[in-house]
Amino acid sequence: MIVKQEKPILVEEKSAEQVNVLDRTQKIMKQALEKMNYGQEVLELLKEPLRLLTVRIPIKMDDGTVKVFTGYRAQHNDSVGPTKGGIRFHPDVTMDEVKALSIWMSIKCGITGLPYGGGKGGIQCDPREMSFAELERLSRGYVRAISQVVGPTKDIPAPDVFTNSQIMSWMMDEYSHIREFDSPGFITGKPLVLGGSVGRESSTAKGVTIVLKEATKIAGISLAGSKINIQGFGNAGSFLAKFLYDEGAVITGISDAYGAIYEPQGLDIDYLLESRDSFGTVTTLFSNRISNQELLEKPCDILIPAAIANQITEQNAPNIQAKIVVEAANGPTTVNATDILTNKGVIIVPDVLASAGGVIVSYFEWVQNNQGYYWSEEEVEEKLKNILVSSFSKVHQTSVQLNVNMRLAAYMVGLKRIVEASKFRGWI
Ligand code: GLU
């Protein structure tokens, strides 16, 4: 799991326009709520999470020193049901980012009709520089620190950036020890032998593929033969490259945290998948590497940002050549870049819809844990497809009827349910 490398170069200079993701989310939320004629009190309720816990976790490192890590857990709104969302391990995690991500989870669950509100967690750390044993101690330490506020009917974590089924297993084990009974429904994204669901690992990419197919129908292009550039080769990006390649698309570019490779004739995805390490690093094997930013501007029919936030900005949006942008990552496109692309006629399938496959199959995993009865792969795939096709259609119809971009439409569809539930509960 541990590969020491030079420092990644993905973190680029931020321009003035790349405002904090929480400000950006609140701005779009305000527009969405105004469009639905909700009063000021609704924005007041929804603009920040209901609960936010900051923890400091002391961990003994392998060399005998102690490092204290900062972590967060945000619970945006639990009017519909328990909160749900991943935990990211990343050096750039901030409190505002975790808050925004918890709001996006509420919107994802609202659009797809899952009985959850949004939650999110994060720890400021660089797992690429930690040993397996250090990661285990950190994962267990985080669960001990947040155990009071989480649980199978309270707040259910899952994987996110740089966390995986092994980390979920340690966390589930720690939680079960604290509660003194086996608690598979505490966390999703577990391995199959510990109550995971078939199809969970590849579910984000499956979901992106499903919504992308819907978007190609609107754009009047066919997926087979389309040229696709994918930024990111982690869980979402790598599975996605494989699924789209198998559908007959030509994957012309991929990237990781260290750079990108671009080949107009198409890349050999099977070779790249075999050669990547567990953090998705593969471009370091190539001498003709270009930067992540260069890849975003390379010719393609479909561009899929599947890495981190703030990648498509007002600087590069005018040079983006794709007809469809599908946001597999959370928050890859800024507000101004969304406007620039929309004005150019680019179809943007927003993150809160495009990346919802992960949480949908997490929901299936939680249902299976609660039932103690496990489903087949066909059942998972069919249910995932049904939910996403109808979610896409709801968002697209709203965008056409109200003449707003798909992002604003997605916020409207996603927030409506929380507002209604909060009203019935007498909160507003
Ligand atoms: N971290 C994923 C997301 O951002 C999945 C969350 C979940 O499965 O609860 O949607």
Coordinates of C-alpha atoms and ligand atoms in Angstrom, one line a residue:
M1 CA 0.0 0.0 0.0
I2 CA 2.8 2.4 0.8
V3 CA 4.8 3.9 -2.0
K4 CA 7.1 6.8 -1.3
Q5 CA 7.3 9.3 -4.2
E6 CA 8.3 12.8 -4.9
K7 CA 5.6 15.3 -3.7
P8 CA 2.5 15.4 -5.9
I9 CA 2.1 18.4 -8.1
L10 CA -1.7 18.4 -8.4
V11 CA -2.1 21.2 -5.9
E12 CA -1.9 24.3 -8.1
E13 CA -1.9 28.0 -7.3
K14 CA -5.4 29.2 -6.5
S15 CA -6.8 32.2 -8.3
A16 CA -9.0 34.8 -6.7
E17 CA -12.0 33.2 -8.3
Q18 CA -11.4 29.8 -6.7
V19 CA -13.3 30.8 -3.6
N20 CA -13.6 28.5 -0.7
V21 CA -15.9 25.5 -1.6
L22 CA -18.2 26.3 1.3
D23 CA -18.8 29.9 0.0
R24 CA -19.4 28.5 -3.4
T25 CA -21.9 25.9 -2.2
Q26 CA -23.8 28.5 -0.1
K27 CA -24.0 30.8 -3.1
I28 CA -25.6 28.1 -5.3
M29 CA -27.8 27.0 -2.4
K30 CA -29.1 30.6 -2.0
Q31 CA -29.9 30.8 -5.7
A32 CA -31.7 27.4 -5.6
L33 CA -33.7 28.3 -2.5
E34 CA -34.7 31.7 -4.0
K35 CA -35.8 30.0 -7.2
M36 CA -38.1 27.8 -5.1
N37 CA -39.4 30.8 -3.2
Y38 CA -38.3 29.6 0.2
G39 CA -37.8 32.2 2.9
Q40 CA -34.5 33.4 4.5
E41 CA -34.9 30.9 7.5
V42 CA -34.5 28.0 5.1
L43 CA -31.1 29.3 4.0
E44 CA -30.2 30.0 7.6
L45 CA -30.9 26.4 8.5
L46 CA -29.2 24.7 5.5
K47 CA -26.1 26.9 4.9
E48 CA -24.0 25.2 7.6
P49 CA -24.1 21.7 9.1
L50 CA -26.3 21.2 12.2
R51 CA -23.3 19.6 13.9
L52 CA -19.6 19.7 13.5
L53 CA -17.0 17.9 15.6
T54 CA -13.3 18.7 15.5
V55 CA -11.0 16.2 17.1
R56 CA -7.3 16.0 17.7
I57 CA -5.9 12.4 17.6
P58 CA -2.5 11.6 19.1
I59 CA -0.9 8.7 17.3
K60 CA 2.4 6.9 18.1
M61 CA 4.4 6.8 14.9
D62 CA 6.6 3.8 14.0
D63 CA 9.8 5.8 14.9
G64 CA 8.5 6.3 18.5
T65 CA 7.5 9.9 18.1
V66 CA 3.9 11.1 18.7
K67 CA 2.0 13.1 16.0
V68 CA -1.3 14.8 16.7
F69 CA -3.7 14.7 13.7
T70 CA -6.7 17.0 13.3
G71 CA -10.0 15.4 12.1
Y72 CA -13.5 16.5 11.5
R73 CA -17.0 15.0 11.2
A74 CA -19.8 17.2 9.9
Q75 CA -23.5 16.3 10.0
H76 CA -25.4 18.6 7.7
N77 CA -29.0 17.8 8.3
D78 CA -30.8 14.8 9.8
S79 CA -34.4 15.7 9.1
V80 CA -34.8 13.0 6.6
G81 CA -32.8 10.3 8.4
P82 CA -29.4 9.5 9.7
T83 CA -26.5 11.4 8.1
K84 CA -24.2 9.6 5.6
G85 CA -21.0 10.3 3.9
G86 CA -17.3 9.4 3.5
I87 CA -14.2 10.1 5.4
R88 CA -11.2 11.5 3.5
F89 CA -7.5 11.3 4.5
H90 CA -5.7 14.1 2.8
P91 CA -3.1 16.7 3.7
D92 CA -5.4 19.6 2.4
V93 CA -8.5 18.7 4.4
T94 CA -10.1 21.8 6.0
M95 CA -13.1 22.4 8.2
D96 CA -14.9 24.4 5.5
E97 CA -14.2 21.7 2.9
V98 CA -15.7 19.0 5.2
K99 CA -18.7 21.2 5.8
A100 CA -19.3 21.8 2.1
L101 CA -18.9 18.1 1.4
S102 CA -21.5 17.2 4.0
I103 CA -23.9 19.6 2.2
W104 CA -23.2 18.0 -1.1
M105 CA -24.0 14.6 0.5
S106 CA -27.4 15.9 1.6
I107 CA -28.0 17.0 -2.0
K108 CA -26.9 13.7 -3.4
C109 CA -29.2 11.8 -1.0
G110 CA -32.0 14.2 -1.8
I111 CA -31.7 13.8 -5.6
T112 CA -31.5 10.0 -5.4
G113 CA -34.2 9.6 -2.7
L114 CA -32.1 7.8 -0.1
P115 CA -33.4 8.0 3.4
Y116 CA -30.4 10.0 4.7
G117 CA -29.1 13.5 5.2
G118 CA -25.5 14.4 4.4
G119 CA -22.4 13.8 6.5
K120 CA -18.7 14.0 5.9
G121 CA -15.4 13.4 7.7
G122 CA -11.8 14.1 7.1
I123 CA -8.4 13.8 8.7
Q124 CA -5.5 16.1 7.8
C125 CA -2.8 13.5 7.0
D126 CA -0.8 12.2 4.1
P127 CA -1.5 8.4 3.9
R128 CA 1.1 8.1 1.2
E129 CA 3.7 8.8 3.8
M130 CA 2.4 6.6 6.5
S131 CA 2.9 2.9 7.2
F132 CA 0.1 0.4 7.3
A133 CA 0.4 0.2 11.1
E134 CA 0.3 4.0 11.5
L135 CA -2.8 4.1 9.3
E136 CA -4.5 1.5 11.4
R137 CA -3.8 3.4 14.6
L138 CA -5.1 6.6 13.0
S139 CA -8.3 5.0 11.7
R140 CA -9.0 3.5 15.1
G141 CA -8.1 6.7 16.9
Y142 CA -10.5 8.7 14.7
V143 CA -13.4 6.3 15.5
R144 CA -12.7 6.5 19.2
A145 CA -12.7 10.3 18.9
I146 CA -16.0 10.5 17.1
S147 CA -17.8 7.4 18.5
Q148 CA -20.3 9.4 20.5
V149 CA -21.8 11.1 17.5
V150 CA -21.9 8.3 14.9
G151 CA -23.7 5.0 14.6
P152 CA -25.8 2.8 12.3
T153 CA -29.0 4.9 13.0
K154 CA -27.1 8.2 13.5
D155 CA -24.4 8.9 11.1
I156 CA -22.8 6.3 8.8
P157 CA -19.3 6.8 7.4
A158 CA -17.9 5.4 4.2
P159 CA -14.7 5.6 2.0
D160 CA -13.7 8.9 0.3
V161 CA -10.4 10.3 -1.0
F162 CA -7.5 8.0 0.0
T163 CA -9.6 5.7 2.2
N164 CA -10.6 2.2 1.3
S165 CA -12.2 -1.1 2.4
Q166 CA -9.2 -1.9 4.7
I167 CA -9.6 1.4 6.6
M168 CA -13.4 0.8 6.8
S169 CA -12.7 -2.6 8.3
W170 CA -10.4 -1.2 11.1
M171 CA -13.0 1.5 11.8
M172 CA -15.9 -1.1 11.9
D173 CA -13.8 -3.3 14.2
E174 CA -13.0 -0.4 16.6
Y175 CA -16.7 0.7 16.7
S176 CA -17.9 -2.8 17.4
H177 CA -15.4 -3.0 20.3
I178 CA -16.6 0.2 21.8
R179 CA -20.3 -0.8 21.5
E180 CA -19.6 -4.4 22.5
F181 CA -21.6 -5.9 19.6
D182 CA -20.9 -6.5 15.9
S183 CA -22.0 -3.4 14.1
P184 CA -21.6 -3.9 10.3
G185 CA -24.2 -1.1 9.7
F186 CA -21.9 1.5 11.3
I187 CA -19.9 2.0 8.1
T188 CA -20.2 1.1 4.4
G189 CA -17.6 0.3 1.8
K190 CA -16.5 -2.7 3.8
P191 CA -14.9 -5.8 2.1
L192 CA -17.4 -8.6 1.2
V193 CA -16.4 -10.9 4.1
L194 CA -17.2 -8.2 6.6
G195 CA -20.7 -7.4 5.2
G196 CA -19.8 -5.3 2.2
S197 CA -22.0 -5.2 -0.8
V198 CA -21.1 -6.6 -4.2
G199 CA -20.5 -3.8 -6.6
R200 CA -19.7 -1.1 -3.9
E201 CA -16.1 -0.7 -4.9
S202 CA -16.8 0.1 -8.5
S203 CA -20.2 1.8 -7.8
T204 CA -19.1 5.5 -8.2
A205 CA -17.7 4.6 -11.6
K206 CA -20.8 2.5 -12.5
G207 CA -22.9 5.5 -11.6
V208 CA -20.9 7.9 -13.7
T209 CA -21.1 5.5 -16.6
I210 CA -24.9 5.4 -16.3
V211 CA -25.4 9.2 -16.1
L212 CA -22.9 9.7 -18.9
K213 CA -24.9 7.4 -21.2
E214 CA -28.0 9.5 -20.4
A215 CA -26.0 12.7 -21.2
T216 CA -24.8 11.4 -24.5
K217 CA -28.4 10.9 -25.6
I218 CA -29.1 14.5 -24.9
A219 CA -25.9 15.6 -26.7
G220 CA -26.7 13.4 -29.6
I221 CA -23.3 11.6 -29.6
S222 CA -22.6 7.9 -29.1
L223 CA -20.4 6.7 -26.2
A224 CA -18.7 4.1 -28.4
G225 CA -16.0 5.9 -30.4
S226 CA -16.1 9.0 -28.2
K227 CA -12.7 10.4 -27.1
I228 CA -12.6 10.7 -23.3
N229 CA -10.0 12.4 -21.0
I230 CA -10.2 11.4 -17.4
Q231 CA -8.5 13.4 -14.7
G232 CA -7.6 11.1 -11.8
F233 CA -6.8 7.4 -11.7
G234 CA -8.0 6.5 -8.1
N235 CA -11.1 4.5 -7.2
A236 CA -13.5 6.4 -9.5
G237 CA -11.1 7.3 -12.3
S238 CA -9.6 3.8 -12.8
F239 CA -12.8 1.8 -12.8
L240 CA -14.3 4.4 -15.0
A241 CA -11.5 4.2 -17.6
K242 CA -12.1 0.4 -17.7
F243 CA -15.9 0.6 -18.0
L244 CA -15.8 3.2 -20.7
Y245 CA -13.0 1.4 -22.6
D246 CA -15.1 -1.7 -22.5
E247 CA -18.1 0.3 -23.8
G248 CA -16.0 1.1 -26.9
A249 CA -14.9 4.6 -25.9
V250 CA -11.4 5.8 -26.7
I251 CA -9.6 6.9 -23.5
T252 CA -7.2 9.5 -24.8
G253 CA -6.0 10.8 -21.5
I254 CA -5.7 9.9 -17.8
S255 CA -3.8 11.6 -14.9
D256 CA -2.8 11.0 -11.3
A257 CA -1.4 13.3 -8.7
Y258 CA 2.0 13.5 -10.4
G259 CA 0.9 14.4 -14.0
A260 CA -1.0 13.2 -17.0
I261 CA -0.5 11.1 -20.2
Y262 CA -2.3 11.9 -23.4
E263 CA -2.4 9.7 -26.6
P264 CA -4.8 10.8 -29.4
Q265 CA -5.0 7.2 -30.7
G266 CA -6.2 5.9 -27.3
L267 CA -4.4 4.5 -24.2
D268 CA -4.0 0.8 -23.3
I269 CA -6.2 0.9 -20.2
D270 CA -5.6 -2.7 -19.2
Y271 CA -1.8 -2.1 -19.1
L272 CA -2.3 1.1 -17.1
L273 CA -4.5 -0.6 -14.6
E274 CA -2.0 -3.4 -14.1
S275 CA 0.8 -0.9 -13.6
R276 CA -0.8 1.5 -11.1
D277 CA -0.1 1.4 -7.4
S278 CA -2.7 1.5 -4.7
F279 CA -2.9 5.3 -4.7
G280 CA -3.6 5.2 -8.5
T281 CA -0.1 6.4 -9.4
V282 CA 0.9 5.4 -12.9
T283 CA 2.1 8.4 -14.9
T284 CA 5.5 8.4 -13.2
L285 CA 6.3 5.4 -15.5
F286 CA 6.1 7.7 -18.6
S287 CA 8.7 10.2 -19.8
N288 CA 6.3 12.1 -22.0
R289 CA 4.1 13.2 -19.0
I290 CA 2.2 16.5 -19.2
S291 CA 0.5 18.4 -16.4
N292 CA -3.0 17.8 -15.0
Q293 CA -3.9 21.3 -16.2
E294 CA -2.6 20.6 -19.7
L295 CA -4.7 17.4 -19.9
L296 CA -7.9 19.4 -19.1
E297 CA -7.4 21.5 -22.3
K298 CA -6.6 18.6 -24.6
P299 CA -9.1 17.7 -27.4
C300 CA -11.8 15.2 -26.4
D301 CA -15.6 14.7 -26.7
I302 CA -16.1 14.0 -23.0
L303 CA -14.0 15.3 -20.1
I304 CA -14.3 13.6 -16.7
P305 CA -12.7 15.3 -13.7
A306 CA -12.4 12.4 -11.2
A307 CA -9.8 13.8 -8.8
I308 CA -10.1 16.8 -6.5
A309 CA -11.9 20.1 -6.3
N310 CA -11.3 23.4 -8.1
Q311 CA -9.7 22.0 -11.3
I312 CA -11.9 23.6 -14.0
T313 CA -11.7 27.3 -13.5
E314 CA -12.3 30.6 -15.4
Q315 CA -8.7 30.3 -16.6
N316 CA -9.0 27.0 -18.4
A317 CA -12.8 26.7 -19.0
P318 CA -12.6 28.8 -22.3
N319 CA -10.0 26.3 -23.7
I320 CA -12.0 23.2 -22.8
Q321 CA -13.0 21.4 -25.9
A322 CA -15.4 18.7 -24.6
K323 CA -19.1 18.6 -25.4
I324 CA -19.9 16.9 -22.1
V325 CA -18.2 17.3 -18.7
V326 CA -19.2 14.7 -16.2
E327 CA -18.0 15.5 -12.6
A328 CA -17.0 12.2 -11.0
A329 CA -15.0 14.2 -8.4
N330 CA -16.6 16.4 -5.7
G331 CA -16.5 20.1 -6.6
P332 CA -14.1 20.1 -9.6
T333 CA -15.7 23.1 -11.4
T334 CA -15.9 26.7 -10.0
V335 CA -19.0 28.9 -10.4
N336 CA -17.5 31.1 -13.1
A337 CA -16.2 28.0 -15.0
T338 CA -19.7 26.5 -14.9
D339 CA -21.1 29.7 -16.5
I340 CA -18.4 29.8 -19.2
L341 CA -19.0 26.1 -20.1
T342 CA -22.8 26.5 -20.0
N343 CA -22.6 29.5 -22.3
K344 CA -20.4 27.5 -24.7
G345 CA -23.2 24.8 -24.8
V346 CA -21.3 22.2 -22.9
I347 CA -23.5 19.8 -20.9
I348 CA -22.2 19.6 -17.3
V349 CA -23.5 16.6 -15.3
P350 CA -22.9 18.0 -11.8
D351 CA -21.0 16.1 -9.1
V352 CA -24.0 15.8 -6.8
L353 CA -25.7 13.7 -9.5
A354 CA -22.8 12.1 -11.3
S355 CA -20.9 10.8 -8.3
A356 CA -24.0 9.6 -6.4
G357 CA -23.4 5.9 -7.4
G358 CA -21.1 5.4 -4.4
V359 CA -23.6 6.5 -1.8
I360 CA -26.5 4.6 -3.5
V361 CA -24.6 1.3 -3.2
S362 CA -23.6 2.3 0.3
Y363 CA -27.3 2.6 1.0
F364 CA -27.8 -0.9 -0.4
E365 CA -24.9 -2.2 1.8
W366 CA -26.5 -0.7 4.9
V367 CA -30.0 -2.2 4.0
Q368 CA -28.3 -5.6 3.5
N369 CA -26.5 -5.3 6.9
N370 CA -29.8 -4.4 8.6
Q371 CA -31.6 -7.3 6.9
G372 CA -28.7 -9.7 7.3
Y373 CA -29.6 -10.9 3.7
Y374 CA -27.3 -10.3 0.8
W375 CA -28.2 -9.4 -2.8
S376 CA -26.8 -10.6 -6.1
E377 CA -24.7 -8.4 -8.4
E378 CA -27.5 -8.2 -10.9
E379 CA -29.9 -6.9 -8.2
V380 CA -27.4 -4.2 -7.1
E381 CA -26.8 -3.1 -10.7
E382 CA -30.4 -3.0 -11.7
K383 CA -31.4 -1.0 -8.6
L384 CA -28.5 1.4 -9.1
K385 CA -29.4 2.0 -12.7
N386 CA -33.1 2.6 -12.0
I387 CA -32.3 5.2 -9.3
L388 CA -29.7 7.0 -11.4
V389 CA -31.7 7.1 -14.7
S390 CA -34.7 8.5 -12.9
S391 CA -32.6 11.0 -10.9
F392 CA -30.9 12.2 -14.1
S393 CA -34.2 12.6 -15.8
K394 CA -35.6 14.6 -12.8
V395 CA -32.6 17.0 -12.8
H396 CA -32.6 17.3 -16.5
Q397 CA -36.3 18.1 -16.7
T398 CA -36.0 20.7 -14.0
S399 CA -33.1 22.3 -15.8
V400 CA -35.1 22.4 -19.1
Q401 CA -38.4 23.6 -17.5
L402 CA -36.8 26.4 -15.5
N403 CA -34.1 27.2 -18.0
V404 CA -31.3 26.8 -15.4
N405 CA -28.0 24.8 -15.6
M406 CA -28.0 21.2 -14.4
R407 CA -26.1 22.1 -11.3
L408 CA -28.7 24.6 -10.1
A409 CA -31.4 22.2 -11.0
A410 CA -29.7 19.4 -9.0
Y411 CA -29.5 21.6 -6.0
M412 CA -33.2 22.4 -6.3
V413 CA -34.2 18.8 -6.6
G414 CA -31.8 17.7 -3.8
L415 CA -32.7 20.4 -1.3
K416 CA -36.5 20.3 -1.7
R417 CA -36.9 17.1 0.3
I418 CA -34.8 18.3 3.3
V419 CA -36.8 21.5 3.4
E420 CA -40.1 19.6 3.4
A421 CA -38.9 17.2 6.1
S422 CA -37.5 20.1 8.2
K423 CA -40.9 21.8 7.9
F424 CA -42.9 18.7 8.9
R425 CA -40.6 18.3 11.9
G426 CA -41.4 21.9 12.9
W427 CA -37.8 23.1 12.6
I428 CA -38.7 26.0 10.3
Ligands
GLU1 N1 -17.5 9.4 -0.4 C1 -18.5 9.0 -1.3 C2 -19.2 10.3 -1.8 O1 -18.7 11.4 -1.7 C3 -19.5 8.0 -0.8 C4 -20.2 8.3 0.4 C5 -21.0 7.1 1.0 O2 -20.9 6.0 0.4 O3 -21.6 7.3 2.0 O4 -20.3 10.3 -2.3

